[in-house]
Coordinates of C-alpha atoms and ligand atoms in Angstrom, one line a residue:
M1 CA 144.5 122.3 44.0
S2 CA 145.8 125.1 46.2
V3 CA 144.2 128.3 47.5
T4 CA 146.2 131.2 48.8
F5 CA 145.4 133.7 51.4
P6 CA 147.6 136.6 51.3
S7 CA 148.6 138.4 54.4
P8 CA 146.9 140.0 56.3
H9 CA 143.6 138.6 55.3
S10 CA 144.1 135.2 56.4
Y11 CA 143.1 133.4 59.7
T12 CA 146.5 134.0 61.3
G13 CA 147.3 137.2 59.4
E14 CA 150.3 135.5 57.7
D15 CA 150.4 134.3 54.1
I16 CA 148.7 131.0 54.0
V17 CA 148.5 128.3 51.3
E18 CA 145.9 125.5 51.6
L19 CA 146.3 122.3 49.6
H20 CA 143.2 120.5 48.8
L21 CA 143.9 116.8 48.1
H22 CA 142.1 113.5 47.7
G23 CA 141.3 112.3 51.3
S24 CA 142.9 109.0 51.1
R25 CA 145.6 108.3 53.8
A26 CA 148.1 107.4 51.0
C27 CA 147.6 110.8 49.2
V28 CA 147.9 112.8 52.4
N29 CA 150.8 110.9 53.8
G30 CA 152.6 111.2 50.4
V31 CA 152.2 115.0 50.2
L32 CA 153.1 115.4 54.0
S33 CA 156.3 113.4 53.7
D34 CA 157.2 115.3 50.6
L35 CA 156.7 118.6 52.4
G36 CA 158.4 117.3 55.5
E37 CA 161.7 116.8 53.5
R38 CA 161.8 120.5 52.4
P39 CA 163.9 122.8 54.7
G40 CA 162.1 125.1 57.0
L41 CA 158.7 123.2 56.9
R42 CA 157.3 121.3 59.8
Q43 CA 153.8 120.2 61.0
A44 CA 151.8 122.6 63.0
R45 CA 151.4 122.0 66.8
R46 CA 147.9 121.6 68.2
G47 CA 146.1 124.9 68.0
E48 CA 149.1 126.6 66.5
F49 CA 147.0 128.4 63.8
T50 CA 144.7 129.9 66.6
M51 CA 147.8 130.8 68.6
R52 CA 149.2 132.7 65.7
A53 CA 145.9 134.4 65.0
Y54 CA 145.9 135.5 68.7
E55 CA 149.4 136.8 68.5
A56 CA 148.6 138.7 65.4
G57 CA 145.7 140.3 67.3
K58 CA 143.0 138.7 65.2
L59 CA 141.4 137.0 68.2
S60 CA 141.1 137.9 71.9
V61 CA 141.5 135.4 74.6
Y62 CA 137.7 135.4 75.1
E63 CA 137.2 134.5 71.4
V64 CA 139.9 131.8 71.6
E65 CA 138.0 130.3 74.5
A66 CA 134.7 130.5 72.6
L67 CA 136.4 128.8 69.7
G68 CA 137.7 126.1 72.0
S69 CA 134.1 125.6 73.4
L70 CA 132.8 125.4 69.8
L71 CA 135.4 122.7 68.8
T72 CA 134.5 120.6 71.8
A73 CA 130.8 121.4 71.9
D74 CA 128.7 118.3 72.6
T75 CA 125.3 119.9 72.6
E76 CA 123.4 122.4 70.6
R77 CA 123.2 124.9 73.6
E78 CA 127.0 124.8 73.9
R79 CA 127.4 125.4 70.2
I80 CA 124.9 128.4 70.3
Q81 CA 126.5 129.8 73.3
A82 CA 129.9 129.7 71.7
L83 CA 128.6 131.2 68.6
N84 CA 127.2 134.0 70.6
S85 CA 130.3 134.9 72.5
G86 CA 130.5 138.2 70.5
G87 CA 127.6 139.5 72.6
G88 CA 129.5 138.7 75.8
K89 CA 132.6 140.4 74.5
E90 CA 130.6 143.5 73.6
V91 CA 129.2 143.6 77.1
L92 CA 132.6 143.4 78.6
E93 CA 134.0 146.0 76.4
E94 CA 131.2 148.3 77.4
W95 CA 131.9 147.7 81.0
R96 CA 135.6 148.5 80.5
K97 CA 134.8 151.6 78.5
G98 CA 132.5 152.8 81.5
L99 CA 135.3 152.2 83.9
V100 CA 137.9 154.0 81.9
E101 CA 135.5 156.9 81.5
G102 CA 135.1 156.9 85.3
M103 CA 138.9 157.0 85.6
A104 CA 139.1 159.9 83.2
H105 CA 136.5 161.8 85.3
A106 CA 138.4 160.9 88.5
E107 CA 141.6 162.4 87.0
A108 CA 139.8 165.6 86.1
V109 CA 138.5 165.9 89.7
I110 CA 141.8 165.3 91.2
D111 CA 143.5 167.9 88.9
F112 CA 140.8 170.4 89.7
S113 CA 141.1 169.9 93.5
A114 CA 144.9 170.3 93.3
D115 CA 144.3 173.8 91.5
G116 CA 142.9 174.9 94.8
D117 CA 140.3 177.0 93.1
N118 CA 137.2 176.4 95.1
T119 CA 134.7 178.6 93.1
D120 CA 133.4 175.7 91.0
L121 CA 133.6 173.2 93.8
Q122 CA 129.9 172.6 93.5
D123 CA 130.3 171.6 89.8
V124 CA 133.0 169.2 90.7
E125 CA 130.9 167.4 93.3
Q126 CA 128.2 167.1 90.8
V127 CA 130.5 165.6 88.2
W128 CA 131.9 163.2 90.8
G129 CA 128.4 162.3 92.1
G130 CA 127.4 161.4 88.6
V131 CA 130.5 159.2 88.2
T132 CA 129.9 157.3 91.4
K133 CA 126.2 156.7 90.5
K134 CA 127.3 155.4 87.1
I135 CA 129.9 153.1 88.7
R136 CA 127.3 151.8 91.1
T137 CA 124.9 150.8 88.3
L138 CA 127.8 149.2 86.4
R139 CA 128.8 147.2 89.6
E140 CA 125.2 146.1 90.1
R141 CA 125.0 144.9 86.5
M142 CA 128.2 142.9 87.0
E143 CA 126.7 141.4 90.1
R144 CA 123.7 140.3 88.2
E145 CA 125.8 138.6 85.6
L146 CA 127.8 136.8 88.4
S147 CA 124.6 135.6 90.0
S148 CA 123.9 133.6 86.9
S149 CA 125.8 130.4 86.3
V150 CA 123.9 129.6 83.2
G151 CA 126.9 130.1 81.0
E152 CA 129.1 127.8 82.9
L153 CA 126.4 125.3 83.3
I154 CA 125.9 125.1 79.5
N155 CA 129.6 124.7 79.0
D156 CA 130.4 122.4 81.8
G157 CA 127.1 120.5 81.9
V158 CA 124.4 120.2 84.6
S159 CA 125.4 117.7 87.1
V160 CA 122.8 114.9 87.9
V161 CA 123.7 112.5 90.7
L162 CA 122.0 109.2 91.2
T163 CA 122.0 108.2 94.8
G164 CA 120.2 105.8 97.3
P165 CA 120.7 102.6 99.2
P166 CA 122.7 99.7 97.7
N167 CA 120.8 97.6 95.1
A168 CA 118.2 100.1 94.5
G169 CA 119.1 100.0 90.8
K170 CA 121.2 103.1 90.3
S171 CA 123.6 101.4 88.0
S172 CA 120.8 99.9 86.1
L173 CA 119.2 103.4 85.7
I174 CA 122.3 105.0 84.3
N175 CA 122.6 102.2 81.8
K176 CA 119.2 102.8 80.8
L177 CA 119.7 106.5 80.5
L178 CA 122.9 106.1 78.4
K179 CA 121.2 103.1 76.4
R180 CA 124.5 101.2 76.9
D181 CA 126.2 98.8 79.3
F182 CA 128.2 101.5 81.2
A183 CA 128.1 100.5 84.9
I184 CA 128.2 97.1 86.4
V185 CA 124.9 95.7 87.6
S186 CA 124.7 92.9 90.0
P187 CA 122.4 91.5 92.7
E188 CA 125.2 91.9 95.2
A189 CA 124.7 95.1 97.4
G190 CA 127.7 97.4 97.2
T191 CA 128.7 96.8 93.7
T192 CA 129.4 100.3 92.7
R193 CA 132.3 102.1 94.5
D194 CA 133.8 104.7 92.3
V195 CA 131.8 107.6 91.0
M196 CA 131.0 106.8 87.3
T197 CA 130.0 109.7 85.1
A198 CA 128.8 110.1 81.6
N199 CA 127.3 112.8 79.5
I200 CA 123.8 112.8 78.1
D201 CA 122.3 115.4 75.8
L202 CA 118.9 116.4 77.1
D203 CA 117.3 118.5 74.4
G204 CA 120.5 120.3 73.6
V205 CA 121.6 120.7 77.2
K206 CA 124.6 118.7 78.4
C207 CA 123.9 116.7 81.6
K208 CA 126.8 114.9 83.5
V209 CA 125.0 112.0 85.0
S210 CA 126.9 110.2 87.9
D211 CA 126.3 106.7 89.2
T212 CA 127.5 106.4 92.8
A213 CA 128.0 103.8 95.6
G214 CA 124.9 102.8 97.6
I215 CA 124.6 104.7 100.8
R216 CA 125.1 102.5 103.8
D217 CA 127.6 102.0 106.8
A218 CA 130.5 100.5 105.1
E219 CA 134.3 100.1 105.7
G220 CA 137.4 99.9 103.5
A221 CA 137.1 100.7 99.8
E222 CA 133.2 100.6 100.0
G223 CA 133.3 103.1 102.9
I224 CA 135.4 105.5 100.7
G225 CA 132.9 105.0 97.9
V226 CA 130.1 106.0 100.2
E227 CA 131.9 109.2 101.3
R228 CA 132.5 110.0 97.6
A229 CA 128.8 109.4 96.9
K230 CA 127.8 111.7 99.7
D231 CA 130.1 114.5 98.4
M232 CA 128.7 114.1 94.9
R233 CA 125.2 114.4 96.2
E234 CA 126.3 117.5 98.1
G235 CA 127.5 119.2 95.0
A236 CA 124.9 118.0 92.6
D237 CA 122.7 120.4 90.5
V238 CA 120.0 117.7 90.4
V239 CA 119.8 114.7 92.8
V240 CA 118.0 111.6 91.9
E241 CA 117.0 109.6 94.9
V242 CA 116.5 106.0 93.8
R243 CA 114.7 103.4 96.0
G244 CA 114.0 99.9 95.2
Y245 CA 110.3 98.8 95.2
G246 CA 109.3 98.0 98.8
E247 CA 112.4 99.6 100.4
E248 CA 111.2 103.2 100.7
E249 CA 109.8 102.8 104.3
E250 CA 112.8 101.7 106.2
E251 CA 115.0 104.3 104.3
E252 CA 112.7 107.1 105.4
E253 CA 113.2 105.9 109.1
E254 CA 117.0 106.1 108.7
G255 CA 116.7 109.6 107.3
V256 CA 118.4 108.9 104.2
G257 CA 115.6 109.3 101.7
G258 CA 112.8 111.9 101.4
G259 CA 113.4 115.5 101.5
E260 CA 111.4 118.1 99.7
E261 CA 114.5 119.9 98.3
R262 CA 113.7 121.5 95.0
N263 CA 116.6 119.9 93.2
V264 CA 115.6 116.4 94.2
I265 CA 113.7 113.9 92.0
R266 CA 112.4 110.8 93.8
V267 CA 112.0 107.5 91.9
R268 CA 110.9 104.2 92.9
N269 CA 112.6 101.5 90.8
K270 CA 111.7 97.9 90.1
I271 CA 108.1 98.7 89.7
D272 CA 107.7 95.6 87.6
L273 CA 107.6 93.8 91.0
R274 CA 104.6 95.7 92.2
K275 CA 101.8 93.6 93.5
E276 CA 98.3 93.8 91.8
G277 CA 96.3 96.7 92.8
E278 CA 99.0 98.6 94.6
G279 CA 99.1 102.4 94.0
G280 CA 101.9 104.9 93.7
V281 CA 103.3 107.3 96.2
E282 CA 102.8 111.1 96.0
G283 CA 105.8 113.0 94.6
V284 CA 107.5 109.8 93.6
I285 CA 108.1 108.6 90.0
D286 CA 107.6 104.8 89.5
I287 CA 110.1 103.3 87.1
S288 CA 111.6 100.1 86.0
A289 CA 115.2 100.3 84.9
E290 CA 114.8 96.7 83.7
T291 CA 111.6 97.0 81.5
G292 CA 111.8 100.7 80.8
E293 CA 108.4 101.4 82.3
G294 CA 108.1 105.0 83.6
M295 CA 111.3 106.1 81.9
E296 CA 109.7 108.7 79.8
E297 CA 108.0 110.3 82.8
F298 CA 111.3 110.3 84.6
I299 CA 113.2 111.9 81.7
D300 CA 110.4 114.6 81.5
Q301 CA 110.8 115.4 85.1
L302 CA 114.6 115.6 84.7
R303 CA 114.2 118.0 81.7
V304 CA 111.8 120.1 83.8
R305 CA 114.3 120.3 86.7
V306 CA 117.2 121.1 84.5
N307 CA 115.3 123.9 82.6
E308 CA 114.2 125.3 86.0
I309 CA 117.8 125.4 87.0
L310 CA 119.0 127.0 83.8
D311 CA 116.1 129.6 84.0
S312 CA 116.6 130.5 87.7
G313 CA 120.3 130.6 87.3
G314 CA 119.6 133.3 84.7
G315 CA 117.3 135.4 86.9
S316 CA 118.9 138.5 85.3
A317 CA 120.2 139.8 82.1
S318 CA 120.4 136.4 80.7
T319 CA 116.8 135.7 81.2
E320 CA 114.1 137.3 79.3
G321 CA 110.8 138.4 80.9
D322 CA 109.1 135.2 79.9
G323 CA 111.8 133.1 81.3
T324 CA 113.3 131.9 78.0
L325 CA 117.0 132.1 77.8
A326 CA 118.8 134.7 75.8
P327 CA 122.1 133.1 75.5
E328 CA 123.5 136.0 73.4
S329 CA 123.9 138.1 76.5
V330 CA 125.6 135.5 78.7
V331 CA 129.0 136.8 79.6
V332 CA 130.4 134.5 82.2
T333 CA 131.0 131.0 80.6
R334 CA 134.1 130.0 82.4
A335 CA 135.4 130.0 86.0
R336 CA 138.2 132.3 84.8
H337 CA 135.6 134.9 83.7
R338 CA 133.9 134.6 87.1
E339 CA 137.1 135.2 88.9
H340 CA 138.1 138.4 87.2
I341 CA 134.6 139.9 87.3
S342 CA 134.3 139.1 91.0
N343 CA 137.7 140.9 91.6
A344 CA 136.3 143.9 89.7
V345 CA 133.2 143.9 91.7
E346 CA 135.2 143.9 94.9
A347 CA 137.4 146.8 93.7
L348 CA 134.2 148.7 92.8
L349 CA 132.8 148.1 96.2
R350 CA 135.9 149.6 97.8
F351 CA 135.6 152.4 95.3
E352 CA 132.1 153.3 96.4
E353 CA 133.2 153.2 100.0
M354 CA 136.0 155.7 99.4
A355 CA 134.5 157.8 96.8
G356 CA 132.7 159.9 99.5
Y357 CA 135.6 160.7 101.6
G358 CA 136.9 164.1 100.5
E359 CA 139.9 164.8 98.2
G360 CA 142.4 162.1 99.4
G361 CA 139.6 159.6 98.8
V362 CA 139.2 160.3 95.2
D363 CA 142.9 159.5 94.6
M364 CA 142.5 156.1 96.2
A365 CA 139.1 155.5 94.8
A366 CA 140.5 156.1 91.3
E367 CA 143.1 153.4 91.9
E368 CA 140.2 150.9 92.5
L369 CA 138.6 152.0 89.3
R370 CA 141.9 151.2 87.5
L371 CA 142.1 147.9 89.1
A372 CA 138.5 147.0 88.1
A373 CA 139.1 148.1 84.5
S374 CA 142.2 145.9 84.3
E375 CA 140.4 142.9 85.7
I376 CA 137.6 143.3 83.1
G377 CA 140.3 143.8 80.5
R378 CA 141.8 140.4 81.5
V379 CA 138.5 138.6 80.8
V380 CA 138.6 139.6 77.1
G381 CA 142.3 140.0 77.5
R382 CA 145.7 140.5 76.4
V383 CA 147.1 140.9 79.9
D384 CA 149.3 138.1 81.3
V385 CA 147.3 135.3 79.9
E386 CA 150.1 133.0 78.8
D387 CA 149.1 130.2 81.2
V388 CA 145.5 130.3 80.1
L389 CA 146.5 130.2 76.4
D390 CA 148.9 127.2 77.0
S391 CA 146.2 125.1 78.6
L392 CA 143.6 126.2 76.0
F393 CA 145.6 125.7 72.9
N394 CA 146.2 122.1 74.1
D395 CA 142.5 121.5 73.7
F396 CA 142.8 122.3 69.9
C397 CA 143.6 119.8 67.3
V398 CA 146.4 120.2 64.8
G399 CA 145.2 122.4 61.9
K400 CA 143.1 124.7 64.1
Ligands
GTP501 N1 113.0 93.4 88.9 C1 113.9 94.5 88.7 N2 115.1 94.3 89.0 C2 116.0 95.3 88.9 C3 115.5 96.6 88.3 N3 116.6 97.3 88.4 C4 117.6 96.8 88.8 N4 117.3 95.5 89.2 C5 118.1 94.6 89.9 O1 118.6 95.0 91.1 C6 119.9 94.6 91.3 C7 120.8 95.8 91.7 O2 120.9 96.6 90.6 P1 122.0 97.7 90.5 O3 121.7 98.5 89.3 O4 123.4 97.0 90.4 O5 121.8 98.5 91.9 P2 122.7 99.6 92.3 O6 121.8 100.6 93.0 O7 123.6 100.2 91.4 O8 123.6 98.9 93.5 P3 124.9 99.2 94.2 O9 125.9 99.6 93.1 O10 125.3 98.0 94.9 O11 124.6 100.3 95.1 C8 120.4 93.8 90.1 O12 120.2 92.5 90.3 C9 119.4 94.4 89.1 O13 119.2 93.4 88.0 C10 114.2 96.6 88.0 O14 113.6 97.6 87.4 N5 113.3 95.5 88.2
MG502 MG1 125.6 100.3 91.3

C-alpha cells in the first residue's frame, strides 16, 4: 500500500510517498534493493527528513531540538518537556517581539531628537521612560528563567554521585539501584577506579548515578581515580555518602564524612552486620546493599532530594505557587539556550546603563537592544545555526 502526501502539506514540504509493507526483513530488503537500482533514488541520511523540514521553514531550530529530545527521551518528564516546547517557543517569541518594539521606539526617539524640535521633548522622555521600564521587566523575566536549571536537569538528568571510603559498598549499592551486575564488587579495598555512570528512572525523572573510587590517599591509577571521585562529588546535584557499618567514626575524624549540606544523603551500609540491640544514627539511613534492607527508605529519600532540587531550581516562572512544576513554561532546556539568553541579558544590562545618558546614549542603547533581539532570535533560530543542526541531526535516525 502507498500513501501520498502532496507538497506543501507533508512533513518536509515536498511531495512524499510512504510505502507500507509487511515488516519482514526480506520484504523490506527486497523493496529497498529494487528502489536502490532506480536512477536518482538513494537512502535518506540520518535526520534528513527533519533537516529538509527545517530548510523548508516547517520547523525552527528550537523545535528540532525538542524533537531530538523526544526521540531520545528516557523518562516521562523528558517526554512531557519535549512535547511542551511550544510553550517555551511562545515565550521566546514574546520576548523578541518586546525587544523589537523597544527598537522601534528607540528609532522614533532618535528621529525625533534629530529634528531638533524641542517642544514635545517631555513626551519623548515619557515614551523613552516607558520603553526602558518595559525592557527592565523583560530582562528580569529572562534572569528568572536563567535562574532555573530545571529544563536542563530534566533533559540531561540529575547527577547522583556515590562516594565514601574504599570498601564501603558503593559498587554494591549502584548494582542494587540498577538491579543488575554493573560495577565490580570485591572485598579488596580500591576496586573501583574509573567513574561508572548509569541512568535510572526515578518516577519519571532521569538520574545519572555514578559509582566512584573510594576516597583515600592513593597513588598511581588509584590516585587518579580518587581525584576523579572528588571532582564528581564537587559537581554532583545529589551526593550519597556511603559508610560501611562500624566505619563511620574514624571517617568523621578524618573529616571526609559528615556535613550537613542540603544535597547530601548519608547512608550506613552493611547493616546486616549490626549487632543485636544496636540503634541507628540520627540523619543516617541504614541499608544493606547485600540483603536489600533499607533500600526503600533510601530510594524515598533520593526521590525527595531530587524533587527538592527540581522545585527549587524552578523558583520562578517554572514553579507554580504550590511548588509543583509547570513544565509548559520551561524555556531553557539546553546549554545553548542558556548561552544566548545570558548574552541577551548582558546586552540589556548595558542598555539600561546607557539609556539614561542623553541623546547619544539612545543611539548606543538601541544597538544593545538589537543585539539582545538577535540573541533571542538565535535560540528559536534561523541565524547561523548550521553547526548546531549538524550535530543535532546526527542524533536522529534514518527516516526521521
Ligand atoms: N555484609 C555485607 N557486605 C557487603 C554489603 N555491601 C557490600 N558488601 C561487601 O563489601 C565489600 C566491598 O564492596 P564494594 O561494593 O566493592 O565496595 P566499594 O565501596 O565499591 O569499594 P571500592 O570500589 O574499593 O571503593 C564486598 O566484599 C561486598 O560484598 C552489605 O550490605 N553487607
Ligand atoms: Mg567500588
